[in-house]
Amino acid sequence: MNSKATQYTIRNINQQGDFRGFPPPVHRKTMAAKTLTPDRPVQFLKTVGPVRAAALRRLGVETAMDLIRHLPRNHLDRTRIVPIGRLRPGDDATVVGEVLTSGEMRTRRGGSLQTVSVSDESGVIFCVWFNQRYILKQFRSGDRVMFSGMVQSHGGRRQLAHPDFEVLTADTDHLHTGRLVPVYPLTAGIGQHWLRKLIHATLAELGPSLNDPLPVKLRRRRQLVGLAEALQGMHYPADHAELDRARRRLIYQELLEIQLVMALRRGLRGRRSGVALAKPGDLTRRLVDGLPFSLTGAQRRVLAEMLADLRSGQAMHRLLQGDVGSGKTLVALIGCLFAIEQGYQALLMAPTEVLALQHGRTLRRYAEPLGVTVESLTGATGSGERKRILAAAGAGEVDLLVGTHAVIQDSVRLPRLAVAVVDEQHRFGVRQRGRSARNEDDLPVHLLVMSATPIPRSLALTLYSDLDLSIIDELPAGREPVETRLVSSRKEDAVYIECRRLAEDGQQGFVVFPVVEESEKLDIKAATVEAAHLAQGVFSDLRVGLVHGRLKARQKQAVMEAFAGGEIDILVATTVVEVGVDVPGATWMVIHSPERFGLAQLHQLRGRIGRGGGRAWCHLLASDQMSEESRHRLRYFAANTDGFRLAEEDLRLRGPGDLWGVRQHGVPGFQLANPLRDGDLAAEAAEDVQALVASDPELSSAAWRPMRRSLSETYGKVVPLASG
Ligand code: ADP
Ligand code: MG
């Protein structure tokens, strides 16, 4: 279409003097007698009141500041005025015209239909509303009005159904039409129009007095707009460029803030010493000497890094990254033993019950022959047992306490605690990491967090920048890559017969079903039915077990123990086996509906087999109807066994999701930033933080004081920012 001839923009309408009132003036309401402050409860803003305030609270909006930080989901581009004669059904279009007639009709169902006809020099169109008694009061014939809405075809006639509109006068505030129009997340009782007006008015009133936490000098250097301008630009941008500038500024601020928080934390730690572990005994040596294998070079290197921290007198704060099966647990155990042999206690936290119980078993097997007391504490622990363990821990009689994070909380006292290990860190997120355990002398505990999921550089810069990094980049010798095959689910029977042969040969295996939250019950049922089917059918003379997320912790524990102990040949499982389960005798796995898993998840699953060395097989039973994209992804998975490459591909295909706790575990200050996408800004912010830490480590200069205040507002409840 020839846009110049047929569509004209707001700007050239104005140049043609077509009507008054353009460009849309930014209308400043005169200041209320009482100046609006950012912390004013929304209830007291004009047009709100208690009922709407309660609804707004559901959107997380309590104060005037929250309101202007309630950002639009997106904007409707209503900047182009289309001649009425050119409207096509299906367009979201904006027109300007003169009201000809207006009227009301009864509908057959007993409702009412309001109609307004509008014309410009190219044609006439009807605007219609249902049951909007009062709408007609807003129009008089001869009014110039701007309408925006969806063009429909009704009985061969074009109409705009329930359009947004604004009657054009000399001082029309354009909020709903003729501009980039914000679309807000809503909740019951809150309408889009009303919210637009409220936010617009609040912005106008509050904007000029807002305190910008970013110093002018920094803003100038990084070419960032001021806070008031950025918020104005996020809600009511003049054009896309302004919206981009606004977004960039706010993203930068979020990335800078999280890094400052990490830097402040690091600074705090630096000044406080940890438990000094200076005189090693012989437990670690005895453990290593007694192993049936020797440590890999990478394990040795990481151990050296860790032990240097533990001896330094300053609290360790280290992230241990290593692919599935690279032997992180053993490294962690040696770290714990190093403390234990000097009379201290250690703590290991796991993200799931299954994993906590397994860690308990493994560590007991290694450590008890050395005279070390290991106890496990999970949701499955009976209350009597729990009491006993807590008492023993408090009396310093438990050397190593293993459990789920949910269980190891304030009621647990470990007076001689020196080392805390957190397994599969990305499942916990930043919040929990901030709540580190304390010991009797209130010295910071040495912290080791472990992750099998590689953390991209931009995340390492942001969410994890308070941690030192150690990497195990080598698998134990003798590990063969798992042979992975993508098979049509039609060939299921043949696959099972193959697995049957392995099972008869004493090789254990998993049959895995996906379970997602939305269809959890159905998914678990499918797994249960299949388990029964297998137990009576192809595996009828073998021992089949079933474990899924809805089982009681005690039942889960019993099944996992039976499997680990070789009393079960085939374990039908939902994704509870995903993380960390270590059963060296397991050599095969069948995964149903593999397209429903992400690559990193599949990698975790596959990492459960072949851990005892030797050959191992993974069968992906995929539906023939799977999308081309899924097929591509699964082929990639079958051909690659390197967790780092798979994680990269996963990231490329699916975005960060919840892999690294970016979303799910809520980094409190992140509303817009995605460190994975905004890597460049993250790097710029990292530079600025570094410079700042060198010159003003506590943000005490006048330029940075507003930032410091803003940080404690955003993060203060979540992570300690100051000592004491
Ligand atoms: P992950 O890094 O996935 O947590 P684990 O610590 O569970 O890995 O170790 C995987 C398996 O490899 C365990 O059965 C463990 O005993 C074994 N293992 C650990 N280190 C070595 C090594 N150096 N040589 C051989 N096997 C090892
Ligand atoms: Mg592990």
PDB file of N, CA and C and ligand atoms in Angstrom, residues 293-296 299 322-330 365-366 423-424 476-477 479 580 582 584 608 611, ligand 1:
ATOM      1  N   PHE A 293      39.335 -45.559  43.849  1.00  0.00           N
ATOM      2  CA  PHE A 293      39.825 -44.891  42.641  1.00  0.00           C
ATOM      3  C   PHE A 293      40.666 -43.714  43.065  1.00  0.00           C
ATOM      4  N   SER A 294      41.387 -43.112  42.124  1.00  0.00           N
ATOM      5  CA  SER A 294      42.116 -41.918  42.531  1.00  0.00           C
ATOM      6  C   SER A 294      41.367 -40.687  42.034  1.00  0.00           C
ATOM      7  N   LEU A 295      41.566 -39.559  42.736  1.00  0.00           N
ATOM      8  CA  LEU A 295      40.873 -38.322  42.369  1.00  0.00           C
ATOM      9  C   LEU A 295      41.332 -37.868  40.989  1.00  0.00           C
ATOM     10  N   THR A 296      40.431 -37.257  40.245  1.00  0.00           N
ATOM     11  CA  THR A 296      40.841 -36.708  38.956  1.00  0.00           C
ATOM     12  C   THR A 296      41.679 -35.455  39.197  1.00  0.00           C
ATOM     13  N   GLN A 299      39.514 -32.612  40.197  1.00  0.00           N
ATOM     14  CA  GLN A 299      39.085 -32.679  41.602  1.00  0.00           C
ATOM     15  C   GLN A 299      40.202 -32.189  42.525  1.00  0.00           C
ATOM     16  N   GLY A 322      30.477 -28.274  37.977  1.00  0.00           N
ATOM     17  CA  GLY A 322      31.044 -29.452  37.332  1.00  0.00           C
ATOM     18  C   GLY A 322      29.931 -30.262  36.722  1.00  0.00           C
ATOM     19  N   ASP A 323      30.168 -30.834  35.578  1.00  0.00           N
ATOM     20  CA  ASP A 323      29.133 -31.565  34.861  1.00  0.00           C
ATOM     21  C   ASP A 323      28.607 -32.723  35.716  1.00  0.00           C
ATOM     22  N   VAL A 324      27.446 -33.180  35.326  1.00  0.00           N
ATOM     23  CA  VAL A 324      26.827 -34.329  35.966  1.00  0.00           C
ATOM     24  C   VAL A 324      27.823 -35.491  36.034  1.00  0.00           C
ATOM     25  N   GLY A 325      28.007 -36.045  37.217  1.00  0.00           N
ATOM     26  CA  GLY A 325      28.884 -37.200  37.362  1.00  0.00           C
ATOM     27  C   GLY A 325      30.361 -36.873  37.469  1.00  0.00           C
ATOM     28  N   SER A 326      30.691 -35.587  37.608  1.00  0.00           N
ATOM     29  CA  SER A 326      32.112 -35.228  37.637  1.00  0.00           C
ATOM     30  C   SER A 326      32.717 -35.420  39.026  1.00  0.00           C
ATOM     31  N   GLY A 327      31.893 -35.786  40.009  1.00  0.00           N
ATOM     32  CA  GLY A 327      32.434 -36.090  41.332  1.00  0.00           C
ATOM     33  C   GLY A 327      32.485 -34.902  42.276  1.00  0.00           C
ATOM     34  N   LYS A 328      31.433 -34.088  42.249  1.00  0.00           N
ATOM     35  CA  LYS A 328      31.395 -32.914  43.125  1.00  0.00           C
ATOM     36  C   LYS A 328      31.168 -33.318  44.581  1.00  0.00           C
ATOM     37  N   THR A 329      30.324 -34.342  44.774  1.00  0.00           N
ATOM     38  CA  THR A 329      29.961 -34.717  46.142  1.00  0.00           C
ATOM     39  C   THR A 329      31.194 -35.078  46.962  1.00  0.00           C
ATOM     40  N   LEU A 330      32.079 -35.813  46.338  1.00  0.00           N
ATOM     41  CA  LEU A 330      33.280 -36.257  47.036  1.00  0.00           C
ATOM     42  C   LEU A 330      34.147 -35.062  47.436  1.00  0.00           C
ATOM     43  N   ARG A 365      28.402 -43.833  54.183  1.00  0.00           N
ATOM     44  CA  ARG A 365      29.232 -44.952  53.722  1.00  0.00           C
ATOM     45  C   ARG A 365      30.716 -44.571  53.721  1.00  0.00           C
ATOM     46  N   TYR A 366      30.986 -43.337  53.266  1.00  0.00           N
ATOM     47  CA  TYR A 366      32.375 -42.882  53.227  1.00  0.00           C
ATOM     48  C   TYR A 366      32.900 -42.534  54.606  1.00  0.00           C
ATOM     49  N   ASP A 423      23.910 -28.052  47.628  1.00  0.00           N
ATOM     50  CA  ASP A 423      23.980 -28.781  46.362  1.00  0.00           C
ATOM     51  C   ASP A 423      22.959 -28.224  45.374  1.00  0.00           C
ATOM     52  N   GLU A 424      23.315 -28.272  44.108  1.00  0.00           N
ATOM     53  CA  GLU A 424      22.429 -27.817  43.021  1.00  0.00           C
ATOM     54  C   GLU A 424      21.875 -26.434  43.317  1.00  0.00           C
ATOM     55  N   PRO A 476      35.627 -38.610  35.704  1.00  0.00           N
ATOM     56  CA  PRO A 476      36.491 -39.708  36.137  1.00  0.00           C
ATOM     57  C   PRO A 476      36.844 -40.616  34.954  1.00  0.00           C
ATOM     58  N   ALA A 477      38.035 -41.172  35.006  1.00  0.00           N
ATOM     59  CA  ALA A 477      38.499 -42.042  33.925  1.00  0.00           C
ATOM     60  C   ALA A 477      37.553 -43.229  33.763  1.00  0.00           C
ATOM     61  N   ARG A 479      34.791 -43.417  32.131  1.00  0.00           N
ATOM     62  CA  ARG A 479      33.394 -43.102  31.812  1.00  0.00           C
ATOM     63  C   ARG A 479      33.226 -43.123  30.308  1.00  0.00           C
ATOM     64  N   GLY A 580      20.778 -35.464  40.611  1.00  0.00           N
ATOM     65  CA  GLY A 580      21.732 -36.005  41.541  1.00  0.00           C
ATOM     66  C   GLY A 580      21.678 -37.466  41.956  1.00  0.00           C
ATOM     67  N   ASP A 582      22.297 -41.153  42.494  1.00  0.00           N
ATOM     68  CA  ASP A 582      23.512 -41.893  42.168  1.00  0.00           C
ATOM     69  C   ASP A 582      23.333 -43.369  42.484  1.00  0.00           C
ATOM     70  N   PRO A 584      25.063 -46.547  41.000  1.00  0.00           N
ATOM     71  CA  PRO A 584      26.085 -46.942  40.027  1.00  0.00           C
ATOM     72  C   PRO A 584      25.701 -48.156  39.169  1.00  0.00           C
ATOM     73  N   ARG A 608      22.012 -39.976  35.231  1.00  0.00           N
ATOM     74  CA  ARG A 608      21.762 -40.968  36.285  1.00  0.00           C
ATOM     75  C   ARG A 608      22.296 -42.343  35.931  1.00  0.00           C
ATOM     76  N   ARG A 611      27.019 -44.519  35.685  1.00  0.00           N
ATOM     77  CA  ARG A 611      27.912 -43.875  36.648  1.00  0.00           C
ATOM     78  C   ARG A 611      28.927 -44.858  37.213  1.00  0.00           C
TER      79      ARG A 611
HETATM   80  P1  ADP B   1      28.143 -35.157  40.688  1.00  0.00           P
HETATM   81  O1  ADP B   1      29.240 -34.238  40.313  1.00  0.00           O
HETATM   82  O2  ADP B   1      27.147 -35.350  39.596  1.00  0.00           O
HETATM   83  O3  ADP B   1      27.498 -34.794  41.990  1.00  0.00           O
HETATM   84  P2  ADP B   1      28.999 -37.467  42.134  1.00  0.00           P
HETATM   85  O4  ADP B   1      29.756 -36.741  43.135  1.00  0.00           O
HETATM   86  O5  ADP B   1      27.660 -37.986  42.499  1.00  0.00           O
HETATM   87  O6  ADP B   1      28.835 -36.549  40.843  1.00  0.00           O
HETATM   88  O7  ADP B   1      29.912 -38.611  41.542  1.00  0.00           O
HETATM   89  C1  ADP B   1      29.468 -39.491  40.564  1.00  0.00           C
HETATM   90  C2  ADP B   1      30.000 -40.871  40.782  1.00  0.00           C
HETATM   91  O8  ADP B   1      31.386 -40.874  40.463  1.00  0.00           O
HETATM   92  C3  ADP B   1      29.878 -41.365  42.198  1.00  0.00           C
HETATM   93  O9  ADP B   1      29.465 -42.693  42.153  1.00  0.00           O
HETATM   94  C4  ADP B   1      31.290 -41.208  42.760  1.00  0.00           C
HETATM   95  O10 ADP B   1      31.554 -42.155  43.748  1.00  0.00           O
HETATM   96  C5  ADP B   1      32.153 -41.430  41.545  1.00  0.00           C
HETATM   97  N1  ADP B   1      33.440 -40.742  41.543  1.00  0.00           N
HETATM   98  C6  ADP B   1      33.713 -39.542  42.098  1.00  0.00           C
HETATM   99  N2  ADP B   1      35.012 -39.210  41.875  1.00  0.00           N
HETATM  100  C7  ADP B   1      35.556 -40.212  41.162  1.00  0.00           C
HETATM  101  C8  ADP B   1      36.862 -40.465  40.613  1.00  0.00           C
HETATM  102  N3  ADP B   1      37.865 -39.612  40.771  1.00  0.00           N
HETATM  103  N4  ADP B   1      37.039 -41.618  39.928  1.00  0.00           N
HETATM  104  C9  ADP B   1      36.029 -42.494  39.762  1.00  0.00           C
HETATM  105  N5  ADP B   1      34.785 -42.322  40.257  1.00  0.00           N
HETATM  106  C10 ADP B   1      34.544 -41.199  40.935  1.00  0.00           C
END
